[in-house]
Amino acid sequence: MWENAAMLVNTHEVEIEFGDCDPAGIVFYPNYFRMFDAATARLFEAALGMKKIAWTRRFGIVGIPMVDTSAKFIKPARFGDVVRIESAVQAFRRSSFDVEHRLFNGGELAVEGRETRVWVGKDEADPHRLRSQPIPDEVIAAFSLVGQQVE
Amino acid sequence: MWENAAMLVNTHEVEIEFGDCDPAGIVFYPNYFRMFDAATARLFEAALGMKKIAWTRRFGIVGIPMVDTSAKFIKPARFGDVVRIESAVQAFRRSSFDVEHRLFNGGELAVEGRETRVWVGKDEADPHRLRSQPIPDEVIAAFSLVGQQVE
Amino acid sequence: MWENAAMLVNTHEVEIEFGDCDPAGIVFYPNYFRMFDAATARLFEAALGMKKIAWTRRFGIVGIPMVDTSAKFIKPARFGDVVRIESAVQAFRRSSFDVEHRLFNGGELAVEGRETRVWVGKDEADPHRLRSQPIPDEVIAAFSLVGQQVE
Amino acid sequence: MWENAAMLVNTHEVEIEFGDCDPAGIVFYPNYFRMFDAATARLFEAALGMKKIAWTRRFGIVGIPMVDTSAKFIKPARFGDVVRIESAVQAFRRSSFDVEHRLFNGGELAVEGRETRVWVGKDEADPHRLRSQPIPDEVIAAFSLVGQQVE
């Protein structure tokens, strides 16, 4: 059950490739983090209606670097499996936010991922430095199903 | 400060390659999990005095799959940096255990990783199935500095 | 122009992820080999009508390991690009075969790949050893558009 | 036998990690290209006496992108193997050059790699464009054992 039912959930499918798997024949777990990083990019693309390169330019930021991430591995996935990843923002704070990913294999929850990222731009006083910035209300609104239903 | 000062700490160095880094010029974070997986293999090799292929055979197990892992990213690392990874088991339970990794870049803590793994062998009743098994006392003793100092 | 117009060409699309790219902002070239390995798997799946795990079992082989591969990099691809990969077998020999891949980005040829693989099973005399085996006529026929049009 | 005995050969060792290997239990071949890319970086570091970030700045270039690469896979390598990679420039041309890599496992030649790269800087007329540039004599001399012995 998603903690925050009013938030946009994006779903995308990934086919597990031979090279994603290790000598045990299952997905080498660091590759799930690659999948989740891509899933977050897809989630933002779905919410903001444009590719990351466009919305980072639009909002004048450098990116959304990861500061903390975790994953639980419940069931394995193997070469040829087509897994479904559901991704949603769980919380927006001033300049950071949490994303949750649920990866399903054959309809069963196989991996859960959580991540905390920061909204980061260039420091106005020193453009060679990065600093966190407030997440624009427009961005937060784009992830809210409530707001979108009202419109 | 390591939580458990009586446990073996293994250190190894990794040179960051161009291909470990992303368009932001820093290590793509899933690659830290690759480094930590290798660091756990080196820790067990140091404790047990043999490569993983040898000790899995010696103790009759299939492997030590990951069930839960997390990482905090404190400072970035870049192409050409030589990072130092310190790894130690923090707790052994009946059939699972926790490992902690600390990755230093230029002497400063850059990434912290934690993992919980399970000691897994084949089910005696059904060799096609895997099941967790008790971690042998001999294995646990091999990670204890106290035990080794007594001998 | 494909050298052998009578052979099945399989097309699939890949979206370039952030983590596929290097500090120069373009796809780190070893990742093209990952894409081509997956593209060969998709080509065989299209020709044989089943996943690799099924057709290796059906034909009693272990796999189709790579013995020689090359790639030419003509134009770069970047995060967010959706590239199209066209793959075809160029020649079947007794127990080896050549595959060619063409990767297009925005309609332009960006990367060309070639590979030679071997049809490998277990040695009947010593099941711990692998040896190349004749590629079944049925497999070769499945890649021939001529044969399929006749039927 | 190296084709050009007057050229610097750089050797470095790599321990094969679990995550480098595929479900067949051997190194997933795209990872050899990662190793060779790193090996070329080490070769240039050995010849020029500084890290890539320093020599690209020193010579005012952007990098040495790959235009063509190939590899032959002769023997497999497995988790825990420590392989030795020997790398040398085989030919310098005006603005491109060829590198050859030989990867040995247990003393036997296991993989051969070849690559052609270009010496690339920013176009003076349009700094947003890249263009190939003449390789400085000083760079070529740094790879020549003959020149170094004369000094």
Coordinates of C-alpha atoms in Angstrom, one line a residue:
Chain A
M1 CA 0.0 0.0 0.0
W2 CA 1.4 3.4 -0.9
E3 CA 1.8 5.6 2.1
N4 CA 0.6 8.6 0.1
A5 CA -2.3 7.8 -2.1
A6 CA -2.5 11.3 -3.4
M7 CA 0.8 11.1 -5.2
L8 CA 1.4 10.2 -8.8
V9 CA 2.6 6.6 -9.3
N10 CA 4.6 5.9 -12.5
T11 CA 5.0 2.4 -13.8
H12 CA 7.5 1.1 -16.2
E13 CA 8.6 -2.3 -17.3
V14 CA 12.2 -3.6 -17.6
E15 CA 13.3 -6.9 -19.3
I16 CA 16.1 -8.5 -17.3
E17 CA 19.1 -9.0 -19.6
F18 CA 21.7 -11.8 -19.3
G19 CA 24.3 -9.2 -18.4
D20 CA 22.2 -8.0 -15.5
C21 CA 22.7 -11.3 -13.8
D22 CA 25.5 -12.8 -11.8
P23 CA 27.0 -16.3 -11.5
A24 CA 24.1 -17.3 -9.2
G25 CA 21.8 -16.7 -12.2
I26 CA 19.9 -13.8 -10.5
V27 CA 20.1 -10.0 -11.0
F28 CA 23.3 -8.7 -9.4
Y29 CA 21.8 -6.4 -6.8
P30 CA 23.7 -3.2 -7.7
N31 CA 21.8 -3.3 -11.0
Y32 CA 18.5 -2.8 -9.1
F33 CA 19.9 0.6 -8.1
R34 CA 20.6 1.4 -11.8
M35 CA 17.0 0.4 -12.5
F36 CA 15.7 2.6 -9.7
D37 CA 17.7 5.6 -10.8
A38 CA 16.2 5.2 -14.3
A39 CA 12.8 4.8 -12.7
T40 CA 13.1 8.1 -10.8
A41 CA 14.0 9.8 -14.1
R42 CA 10.9 8.3 -15.7
L43 CA 8.7 9.4 -12.7
F44 CA 9.9 13.0 -13.1
E45 CA 9.4 12.8 -16.8
A46 CA 5.8 11.6 -16.3
A47 CA 5.1 14.3 -13.7
L48 CA 6.7 17.3 -15.5
G49 CA 5.9 16.3 -19.0
M50 CA 9.5 16.6 -20.3
K51 CA 12.8 14.8 -20.2
K52 CA 15.3 15.4 -17.4
I53 CA 17.6 17.5 -19.6
A54 CA 14.6 19.8 -20.3
W55 CA 13.2 20.2 -16.7
T56 CA 16.6 20.7 -15.1
R57 CA 17.1 23.6 -17.6
R58 CA 13.5 24.8 -17.0
F59 CA 14.0 25.0 -13.2
G60 CA 17.6 26.1 -13.4
I61 CA 19.1 23.2 -11.4
V62 CA 22.0 20.9 -11.9
G63 CA 20.3 17.7 -10.8
I64 CA 18.8 15.7 -8.0
P65 CA 21.7 13.8 -6.5
M66 CA 21.2 10.9 -4.1
V67 CA 22.1 11.3 -0.5
D68 CA 20.7 8.1 1.0
T69 CA 19.2 5.0 -0.5
S70 CA 18.2 1.5 0.6
A71 CA 16.7 -1.7 -0.8
K72 CA 15.2 -4.9 0.4
F73 CA 15.5 -8.0 -1.7
I74 CA 12.5 -10.2 -1.3
K75 CA 12.5 -12.5 -4.3
P76 CA 15.0 -12.9 -7.1
A77 CA 14.6 -12.0 -10.8
R78 CA 16.3 -13.9 -13.6
F79 CA 17.4 -13.4 -17.2
G80 CA 14.3 -13.0 -19.4
D81 CA 11.9 -11.9 -16.6
V82 CA 10.0 -8.8 -17.3
V83 CA 9.7 -6.8 -14.1
R84 CA 7.3 -3.9 -13.4
I85 CA 8.6 -1.0 -11.3
E86 CA 6.2 1.3 -9.6
S87 CA 7.7 4.6 -8.4
A88 CA 6.3 7.5 -6.4
V89 CA 7.5 10.4 -4.3
Q90 CA 6.6 9.8 -0.7
A91 CA 7.4 13.2 0.7
F92 CA 8.6 16.6 -0.4
R93 CA 10.5 18.7 2.0
R94 CA 12.0 22.2 1.5
S95 CA 14.9 21.1 -0.7
S96 CA 14.9 17.3 -0.4
F97 CA 12.4 14.5 -1.2
D98 CA 11.9 10.8 -0.8
V99 CA 11.1 8.3 -3.6
E100 CA 9.8 4.8 -3.1
H101 CA 10.1 2.0 -5.8
R102 CA 8.4 -1.3 -5.8
L103 CA 9.6 -3.9 -8.2
F104 CA 7.3 -6.7 -9.1
N105 CA 8.2 -10.0 -10.8
G106 CA 5.4 -12.2 -12.0
G107 CA 3.0 -10.1 -9.9
E108 CA 4.9 -10.6 -6.7
L109 CA 6.8 -7.9 -4.8
A110 CA 10.4 -8.7 -5.4
V111 CA 12.4 -5.6 -4.4
E112 CA 11.6 -2.5 -2.5
G113 CA 13.8 0.6 -2.8
R114 CA 13.8 4.0 -1.0
E115 CA 15.9 7.0 -1.8
T116 CA 16.4 10.5 -0.6
R117 CA 17.5 13.1 -3.1
V118 CA 18.3 16.8 -3.0
W119 CA 17.2 19.6 -5.4
V120 CA 20.6 21.1 -6.3
G121 CA 21.6 24.1 -8.3
K122 CA 24.6 26.4 -8.6
D123 CA 25.5 28.7 -5.8
E124 CA 24.6 32.2 -7.0
A125 CA 27.6 33.7 -5.1
D126 CA 30.0 31.1 -6.5
P127 CA 28.9 29.3 -9.6
H128 CA 31.6 26.7 -9.1
R129 CA 29.8 25.5 -6.0
L130 CA 26.6 23.5 -5.8
R131 CA 23.9 24.1 -3.1
S132 CA 20.5 22.8 -2.3
Q133 CA 17.6 25.0 -3.4
P134 CA 13.9 25.1 -2.4
I135 CA 11.8 22.8 -4.6
P136 CA 9.4 25.0 -6.6
D137 CA 5.7 24.7 -5.7
E138 CA 5.1 24.0 -9.4
V139 CA 7.2 20.9 -9.2
I140 CA 5.5 19.6 -6.1
A141 CA 2.0 20.3 -7.6
A142 CA 2.9 18.3 -10.7
F143 CA 3.2 15.1 -8.5
S144 CA -0.1 15.7 -6.7
L145 CA -3.1 13.8 -8.0
V146 CA -5.4 15.9 -5.8
G147 CA -4.3 19.1 -7.4
Q148 CA -4.6 17.6 -10.9
Q149 CA -8.1 16.3 -10.1
V150 CA -9.2 19.7 -8.9
E151 CA -8.2 21.4 -12.1
Chain B
M1 CA 34.0 4.8 15.3
W2 CA 33.3 1.1 14.7
E3 CA 30.5 -0.2 16.8
N4 CA 32.3 -3.4 17.5
A5 CA 36.0 -2.9 18.1
A6 CA 36.6 -6.6 18.6
M7 CA 35.9 -7.4 15.0
L8 CA 38.3 -7.7 12.1
V9 CA 38.4 -4.7 9.9
N10 CA 39.6 -5.3 6.3
T11 CA 40.9 -2.4 4.2
H12 CA 41.3 -2.3 0.5
E13 CA 41.9 0.5 -2.0
V14 CA 40.0 1.1 -5.3
E15 CA 41.0 3.5 -8.0
I16 CA 38.0 5.2 -9.5
E17 CA 37.8 4.6 -13.3
F18 CA 36.4 6.9 -15.9
G19 CA 33.6 4.4 -16.6
D20 CA 32.6 4.4 -12.9
C21 CA 31.5 8.0 -13.3
D22 CA 28.4 9.7 -14.7
P23 CA 27.7 12.8 -16.7
A24 CA 28.0 14.8 -13.4
G25 CA 31.6 13.7 -13.3
I26 CA 31.2 11.7 -10.1
V27 CA 30.9 8.0 -9.3
F28 CA 27.4 6.8 -10.4
Y29 CA 26.1 5.6 -7.0
P30 CA 25.1 2.1 -8.0
N31 CA 28.8 1.5 -8.6
Y32 CA 29.5 2.0 -4.9
F33 CA 27.3 -1.1 -4.2
R34 CA 29.5 -3.0 -6.7
M35 CA 32.6 -1.9 -4.7
F36 CA 30.9 -2.8 -1.4
D37 CA 30.0 -6.3 -2.7
A38 CA 33.7 -6.8 -3.7
A39 CA 34.7 -5.4 -0.3
T40 CA 32.6 -8.0 1.6
A41 CA 34.3 -10.7 -0.5
R42 CA 37.7 -9.4 0.4
L43 CA 36.7 -9.2 4.1
F44 CA 35.7 -12.8 4.1
E45 CA 38.8 -13.8 2.3
A46 CA 40.9 -12.0 4.9
A47 CA 39.0 -13.6 7.8
L48 CA 38.9 -17.2 6.4
G49 CA 42.2 -17.2 4.6
M50 CA 40.9 -18.4 1.3
K51 CA 38.9 -17.2 -1.7
K52 CA 35.1 -17.3 -1.7
I53 CA 35.0 -20.2 -4.1
A54 CA 37.0 -22.2 -1.5
W55 CA 35.2 -21.2 1.7
T56 CA 31.7 -21.7 0.2
R57 CA 32.9 -25.3 -0.7
R58 CA 34.6 -25.8 2.7
F59 CA 31.4 -24.8 4.6
G60 CA 29.0 -26.5 2.2
I61 CA 27.0 -23.3 1.3
V62 CA 25.8 -21.7 -1.9
G63 CA 26.6 -18.1 -0.9
I64 CA 25.7 -15.1 1.2
P65 CA 23.0 -13.3 -0.7
M66 CA 22.0 -9.8 0.2
V67 CA 18.6 -9.2 1.8
D68 CA 18.8 -5.5 2.8
T69 CA 21.4 -2.8 2.0
S70 CA 21.7 0.9 2.3
A71 CA 24.2 3.7 1.7
K72 CA 24.7 7.3 2.6
F73 CA 26.6 9.5 0.2
I74 CA 28.4 12.2 2.0
K75 CA 31.1 13.4 -0.4
P76 CA 31.6 12.6 -4.1
A77 CA 34.5 10.7 -5.6
R78 CA 35.8 11.4 -9.1
F79 CA 37.8 9.7 -11.9
G80 CA 41.4 9.1 -10.7
D81 CA 40.6 9.3 -7.0
V82 CA 42.0 6.4 -5.0
V83 CA 39.5 5.5 -2.3
R84 CA 40.0 3.4 0.8
I85 CA 37.2 1.0 1.9
E86 CA 37.1 -0.3 5.5
S87 CA 34.8 -3.2 6.0
A88 CA 33.8 -5.1 9.1
V89 CA 31.0 -7.5 10.3
Q90 CA 29.0 -5.6 12.9
A91 CA 26.8 -8.5 14.1
F92 CA 26.4 -12.2 13.5
R93 CA 23.0 -13.7 14.2
R94 CA 22.0 -17.4 13.8
S95 CA 22.0 -17.4 10.0
S96 CA 22.3 -13.8 9.0
F97 CA 24.9 -11.0 9.6
D98 CA 25.5 -7.3 9.1
V99 CA 28.4 -5.7 7.4
E100 CA 29.4 -2.1 7.5
H101 CA 31.6 -0.3 4.9
R102 CA 33.2 3.1 5.2
L103 CA 34.7 4.6 2.0
F104 CA 37.2 7.4 2.5
N105 CA 38.3 9.8 -0.2
G106 CA 41.4 11.9 0.5
G107 CA 41.1 10.8 4.2
E108 CA 37.5 12.0 4.6
L109 CA 34.5 9.8 5.0
A110 CA 32.7 9.9 1.6
V111 CA 30.2 7.0 1.7
E112 CA 28.8 4.7 4.4
G113 CA 27.3 1.4 3.5
R114 CA 25.4 -1.2 5.5
E115 CA 24.2 -4.7 4.4
T116 CA 22.5 -7.7 5.8
R117 CA 23.3 -11.0 4.3
V118 CA 22.2 -14.6 4.9
W119 CA 24.2 -17.8 5.1
V120 CA 22.5 -20.0 2.5
G121 CA 22.9 -23.6 1.5
K122 CA 20.9 -26.2 -0.3
D123 CA 17.9 -27.7 1.5
E124 CA 18.8 -31.3 2.4
A125 CA 15.2 -32.5 1.8
D126 CA 15.1 -30.8 -1.6
P127 CA 18.5 -29.9 -3.2
H128 CA 16.7 -27.7 -5.7
R129 CA 15.7 -25.3 -2.9
L130 CA 17.9 -23.0 -0.9
R131 CA 17.5 -22.3 2.8
S132 CA 19.3 -20.3 5.4
Q133 CA 21.6 -22.3 7.7
P134 CA 23.3 -21.6 11.0
I135 CA 26.6 -19.8 10.6
P136 CA 29.4 -22.1 11.9
D137 CA 31.1 -21.0 15.1
E138 CA 34.4 -21.4 13.3
V139 CA 33.4 -18.7 10.8
I140 CA 32.3 -16.3 13.6
A141 CA 35.5 -17.0 15.5
A142 CA 37.6 -16.1 12.4
F143 CA 36.2 -12.5 12.5
S144 CA 36.9 -12.1 16.2
L145 CA 40.0 -10.2 17.1
V146 CA 39.6 -11.2 20.7
G147 CA 39.6 -14.9 19.9
Q148 CA 42.6 -14.5 17.7
Q149 CA 44.5 -12.6 20.4
V150 CA 43.8 -15.3 22.9
E151 CA 45.2 -18.0 20.7
Chain C
M1 CA 22.6 -2.0 -46.7
W2 CA 22.4 -5.4 -45.1
E3 CA 24.8 -7.8 -46.7
N4 CA 22.3 -10.6 -46.7
A5 CA 18.8 -9.4 -47.5
A6 CA 17.3 -12.8 -47.1
M7 CA 17.9 -12.9 -43.4
L8 CA 15.6 -11.8 -40.6
V9 CA 16.3 -8.4 -39.2
N10 CA 15.1 -7.7 -35.6
T11 CA 14.6 -4.2 -34.4
H12 CA 14.4 -3.0 -30.8
E13 CA 14.6 0.3 -29.1
V14 CA 16.6 1.3 -26.0
E15 CA 16.3 4.5 -24.0
I16 CA 19.7 5.7 -22.9
E17 CA 19.8 6.1 -19.2
F18 CA 21.9 8.6 -17.1
G19 CA 23.9 5.7 -15.8
D20 CA 24.9 4.5 -19.3
C21 CA 26.8 7.8 -19.8
D22 CA 30.2 8.9 -18.8
P23 CA 31.7 12.2 -17.6
A24 CA 31.8 13.3 -21.3
G25 CA 28.0 13.1 -21.2
I26 CA 27.9 10.3 -23.9
V27 CA 27.3 6.6 -23.7
F28 CA 30.3 4.9 -22.1
Y29 CA 31.2 2.6 -25.1
P30 CA 31.4 -0.7 -23.2
N31 CA 27.7 -0.2 -22.6
Y32 CA 27.1 -0.6 -26.3
F33 CA 28.4 -4.1 -26.1
R34 CA 25.8 -4.8 -23.3
M35 CA 23.1 -3.4 -25.6
F36 CA 24.3 -5.6 -28.5
D37 CA 24.4 -8.7 -26.3
A38 CA 20.8 -8.1 -25.4
A39 CA 20.0 -7.3 -29.1
T40 CA 21.4 -10.7 -30.1
A41 CA 19.2 -12.4 -27.5
R42 CA 16.2 -10.5 -28.8
L43 CA 17.1 -11.5 -32.4
F44 CA 17.2 -15.2 -31.5
E45 CA 14.0 -14.9 -29.5
A46 CA 12.3 -13.3 -32.6
A47 CA 13.6 -16.0 -34.9
L48 CA 13.0 -19.0 -32.7
G49 CA 9.8 -17.8 -31.1
M50 CA 10.9 -18.4 -27.5
K51 CA 13.2 -17.0 -24.8
K52 CA 16.8 -18.0 -24.7
I53 CA 16.3 -20.2 -21.6
A54 CA 13.8 -22.2 -23.7
W55 CA 15.7 -22.5 -26.9
T56 CA 19.0 -23.5 -25.3
R57 CA 17.0 -26.3 -23.6
R58 CA 15.2 -27.2 -26.7
F59 CA 18.4 -27.6 -28.7
G60 CA 20.4 -29.0 -25.9
I61 CA 23.1 -26.4 -25.8
V62 CA 24.8 -24.4 -23.1
G63 CA 24.9 -21.1 -24.9
I64 CA 26.3 -19.0 -27.7
P65 CA 29.5 -17.5 -26.3
M66 CA 31.3 -14.6 -28.0
V67 CA 34.7 -15.3 -29.6
D68 CA 35.3 -12.1 -31.5
T69 CA 33.5 -8.7 -31.5
S70 CA 34.1 -5.2 -32.8
A71 CA 32.3 -1.9 -32.9
K72 CA 32.7 1.4 -34.8
F73 CA 31.5 4.6 -33.0
I74 CA 30.3 7.1 -35.6
K75 CA 28.1 9.4 -33.6
P76 CA 27.5 9.7 -29.9
A77 CA 24.3 9.1 -28.0
R78 CA 23.2 10.9 -24.8
F79 CA 21.0 10.5 -21.8
G80 CA 17.4 10.5 -22.9
D81 CA 18.1 9.5 -26.5
V82 CA 16.0 6.6 -27.7
V83 CA 18.1 4.6 -30.0
R84 CA 17.0 1.9 -32.5
I85 CA 19.1 -1.3 -32.9
E86 CA 18.7 -3.4 -36.0
S87 CA 20.3 -6.9 -35.7
A88 CA 20.7 -9.7 -38.2
V89 CA 22.8 -12.9 -38.6
Q90 CA 25.1 -12.3 -41.6
A91 CA 26.5 -15.8 -41.9
F92 CA 26.0 -19.2 -40.4
R93 CA 28.9 -21.7 -40.6
R94 CA 29.0 -25.3 -39.2
S95 CA 29.2 -24.3 -35.6
S96 CA 29.7 -20.5 -35.5
F97 CA 27.9 -17.5 -36.9
D98 CA 28.2 -13.8 -37.4
V99 CA 25.8 -11.1 -36.2
E100 CA 25.7 -7.5 -37.2
H101 CA 24.1 -4.7 -35.3
R102 CA 23.3 -1.2 -36.5
L103 CA 22.4 1.4 -33.8
F104 CA 20.6 4.5 -35.1
N105 CA 20.2 7.7 -33.1
G106 CA 17.7 10.2 -34.5
G107 CA 17.6 8.2 -37.7
E108 CA 21.4 8.4 -38.2
L109 CA 23.8 5.5 -38.0
A110 CA 25.6 6.0 -34.7
V111 CA 27.3 2.6 -33.9
E112 CA 28.0 -0.5 -35.9
G113 CA 28.8 -3.8 -34.1
R114 CA 29.9 -7.2 -35.4
E115 CA 30.2 -10.4 -33.4
T116 CA 31.2 -14.0 -34.0
R117 CA 29.6 -16.5 -31.6
V118 CA 29.8 -20.3 -31.3
W119 CA 27.0 -22.8 -30.8
V120 CA 28.3 -24.6 -27.7
G121 CA 27.0 -27.7 -25.8
K122 CA 28.4 -30.2 -23.3
D123 CA 30.9 -32.7 -24.5
E124 CA 29.2 -36.1 -24.6
A125 CA 32.3 -37.9 -23.5
D126 CA 33.0 -35.5 -20.6
P127 CA 30.0 -33.4 -19.4
H128 CA 32.3 -31.1 -17.5
R129 CA 33.7 -29.9 -20.8
L130 CA 32.1 -27.7 -23.4
R131 CA 32.5 -28.1 -27.1
S132 CA 31.2 -26.5 -30.2
Q133 CA 28.4 -28.4 -32.0
P134 CA 26.8 -28.2 -35.5
I135 CA 24.1 -25.5 -35.7
P136 CA 20.8 -27.4 -36.4
D137 CA 19.3 -26.8 -39.9
E138 CA 16.1 -25.9 -38.1
V139 CA 17.8 -23.0 -36.4
I140 CA 19.3 -21.7 -39.6
A141 CA 16.0 -22.0 -41.4
A142 CA 14.3 -19.9 -38.7
F143 CA 16.5 -16.9 -39.6
S144 CA 15.8 -17.3 -43.4
L145 CA 13.2 -15.0 -44.8
V146 CA 13.3 -17.0 -48.0
G147 CA 12.4 -20.2 -46.3
Q148 CA 9.6 -18.6 -44.4
Q149 CA 8.1 -17.0 -47.5
V150 CA 8.1 -20.4 -49.2
E151 CA 6.1 -22.1 -46.4
Chain D
M1 CA 54.9 -10.7 -29.6
W2 CA 54.4 -7.0 -29.6
E3 CA 54.4 -5.5 -33.1
N4 CA 56.4 -2.5 -32.0
A5 CA 59.1 -3.4 -29.5
A6 CA 60.3 0.2 -29.1
M7 CA 57.0 1.2 -27.4
L8 CA 56.3 1.4 -23.7
V9 CA 54.3 -1.5 -22.4
N10 CA 52.3 -0.9 -19.2
T11 CA 51.1 -3.8 -17.1
H12 CA 48.5 -3.8 -14.4
E13 CA 46.6 -6.4 -12.6
V14 CA 42.8 -6.7 -12.0
E15 CA 41.1 -9.0 -9.6
I16 CA 37.9 -10.4 -11.2
E17 CA 34.9 -9.6 -9.0
F18 CA 31.7 -11.6 -8.6
G19 CA 29.7 -8.8 -10.2
D20 CA 32.0 -8.9 -13.3
C21 CA 30.7 -12.4 -14.1
D22 CA 27.5 -13.6 -15.8
P23 CA 25.2 -16.6 -15.2
A24 CA 27.8 -18.8 -17.1
G25 CA 30.2 -18.0 -14.3
I26 CA 32.7 -16.2 -16.5
V27 CA 33.4 -12.5 -17.1
F28 CA 30.6 -10.8 -19.0
Y29 CA 32.5 -9.8 -22.1
P30 CA 31.5 -6.0 -22.1
N31 CA 33.4 -5.8 -18.8
Y32 CA 36.6 -6.5 -20.6
F33 CA 36.1 -3.3 -22.5
R34 CA 35.7 -1.5 -19.2
M35 CA 39.0 -3.0 -18.1
F36 CA 40.7 -2.1 -21.4
D37 CA 39.5 1.5 -21.1
A38 CA 41.0 1.7 -17.7
A39 CA 44.2 0.0 -19.0
T40 CA 44.6 2.7 -21.6
A41 CA 44.2 5.4 -18.9
R42 CA 46.9 3.6 -16.9
L43 CA 49.2 3.4 -19.9
F44 CA 48.9 7.1 -20.6
E45 CA 49.4 7.9 -16.9
A46 CA 52.6 5.7 -17.0
A47 CA 53.9 7.4 -20.1
L48 CA 53.1 11.0 -19.3
G49 CA 53.7 10.8 -15.5
M50 CA 50.4 12.3 -14.5
K51 CA 46.7 11.4 -14.2
K52 CA 44.4 11.8 -17.2
I53 CA 42.7 14.9 -15.7
A54 CA 46.2 16.5 -15.6
W55 CA 47.5 15.6 -19.0
T56 CA 44.3 16.5 -20.8
R57 CA 44.6 19.9 -19.2
R58 CA 48.3 20.1 -19.9
F59 CA 47.8 19.4 -23.6
G60 CA 44.6 21.4 -23.9
I61 CA 42.4 18.5 -25.1
V62 CA 39.0 17.2 -24.2
G63 CA 39.9 13.5 -24.3
I64 CA 40.8 10.5 -26.5
P65 CA 37.4 9.1 -27.6
M66 CA 37.2 5.6 -29.0
V67 CA 36.3 5.3 -32.7
D68 CA 36.9 1.6 -33.3
T69 CA 37.5 -1.3 -31.0
S70 CA 37.6 -5.1 -31.1
A71 CA 38.4 -8.0 -28.9
K72 CA 39.1 -11.7 -29.2
F73 CA 38.1 -14.0 -26.4
I74 CA 40.4 -17.0 -26.2
K75 CA 40.0 -18.3 -22.6
P76 CA 37.5 -17.4 -19.9
A77 CA 38.2 -15.7 -16.6
R78 CA 36.3 -16.3 -13.4
F79 CA 35.5 -14.7 -10.1
G80 CA 38.6 -14.5 -8.0
D81 CA 41.1 -14.8 -10.9
V82 CA 43.7 -12.1 -10.9
V83 CA 44.4 -11.2 -14.5
R84 CA 47.3 -9.2 -15.9
I85 CA 46.8 -6.7 -18.7
E86 CA 49.7 -5.6 -20.9
S87 CA 48.9 -2.4 -22.9
A88 CA 50.9 -0.6 -25.5
V89 CA 50.4 2.0 -28.3
Q90 CA 51.0 0.2 -31.6
A91 CA 50.9 3.2 -33.9
F92 CA 50.6 7.0 -33.7
R93 CA 49.2 8.8 -36.7
R94 CA 48.6 12.6 -37.1
S95 CA 45.6 12.8 -34.8
S96 CA 44.7 9.1 -34.0
F97 CA 46.5 6.1 -32.5
D98 CA 46.1 2.4 -31.9
V99 CA 46.3 0.6 -28.6
E100 CA 46.7 -3.1 -28.1
H101 CA 45.8 -4.9 -24.9
R102 CA 46.7 -8.5 -23.9
L103 CA 45.0 -10.0 -20.9
F104 CA 46.6 -13.0 -19.3
N105 CA 44.9 -15.4 -16.9
G106 CA 47.2 -17.8 -15.1
G107 CA 50.0 -16.9 -17.5
E108 CA 47.9 -17.8 -20.6
L109 CA 46.7 -15.3 -23.2
A110 CA 42.9 -15.0 -22.5
V111 CA 41.7 -11.9 -24.3
E112 CA 43.2 -9.6 -26.9
G113 CA 41.9 -6.1 -27.4
R114 CA 42.6 -3.4 -30.0
E115 CA 41.4 0.1 -30.1
T116 CA 41.7 3.2 -32.3
R117 CA 41.3 6.5 -30.5
V118 CA 41.4 10.2 -31.6
W119 CA 43.2 13.1 -29.9
V120 CA 40.3 15.6 -29.6
G121 CA 40.1 19.2 -28.5
K122 CA 37.7 22.1 -28.8
D123 CA 37.3 23.7 -32.2
E124 CA 38.9 27.1 -31.9
A125 CA 36.4 28.7 -34.2
D126 CA 33.4 27.2 -32.3
P127 CA 34.2 26.1 -28.7
H128 CA 30.9 24.1 -28.6
R129 CA 32.3 21.8 -31.3
L130 CA 35.0 19.2 -30.9
R131 CA 37.6 18.4 -33.5
S132 CA 40.6 16.1 -33.8
Q133 CA 44.0 17.8 -33.3
P134 CA 47.6 16.8 -34.1
I135 CA 49.1 14.6 -31.3
P136 CA 52.0 16.6 -29.9
D137 CA 55.5 15.2 -30.5
E138 CA 56.1 15.4 -26.8
V139 CA 53.3 12.9 -26.2
I140 CA 54.6 10.5 -28.9
A141 CA 58.1 10.7 -27.5
A142 CA 56.9 9.8 -24.0
F143 CA 55.8 6.4 -25.3
S144 CA 59.0 5.7 -27.1
L145 CA 61.5 3.5 -25.3
V146 CA 64.1 4.3 -27.9
G147 CA 63.9 8.0 -27.1
Q148 CA 64.0 7.4 -23.4
Q149 CA 67.0 5.2 -23.6
V150 CA 68.9 7.9 -25.6
E151 CA 68.3 10.5 -23.0

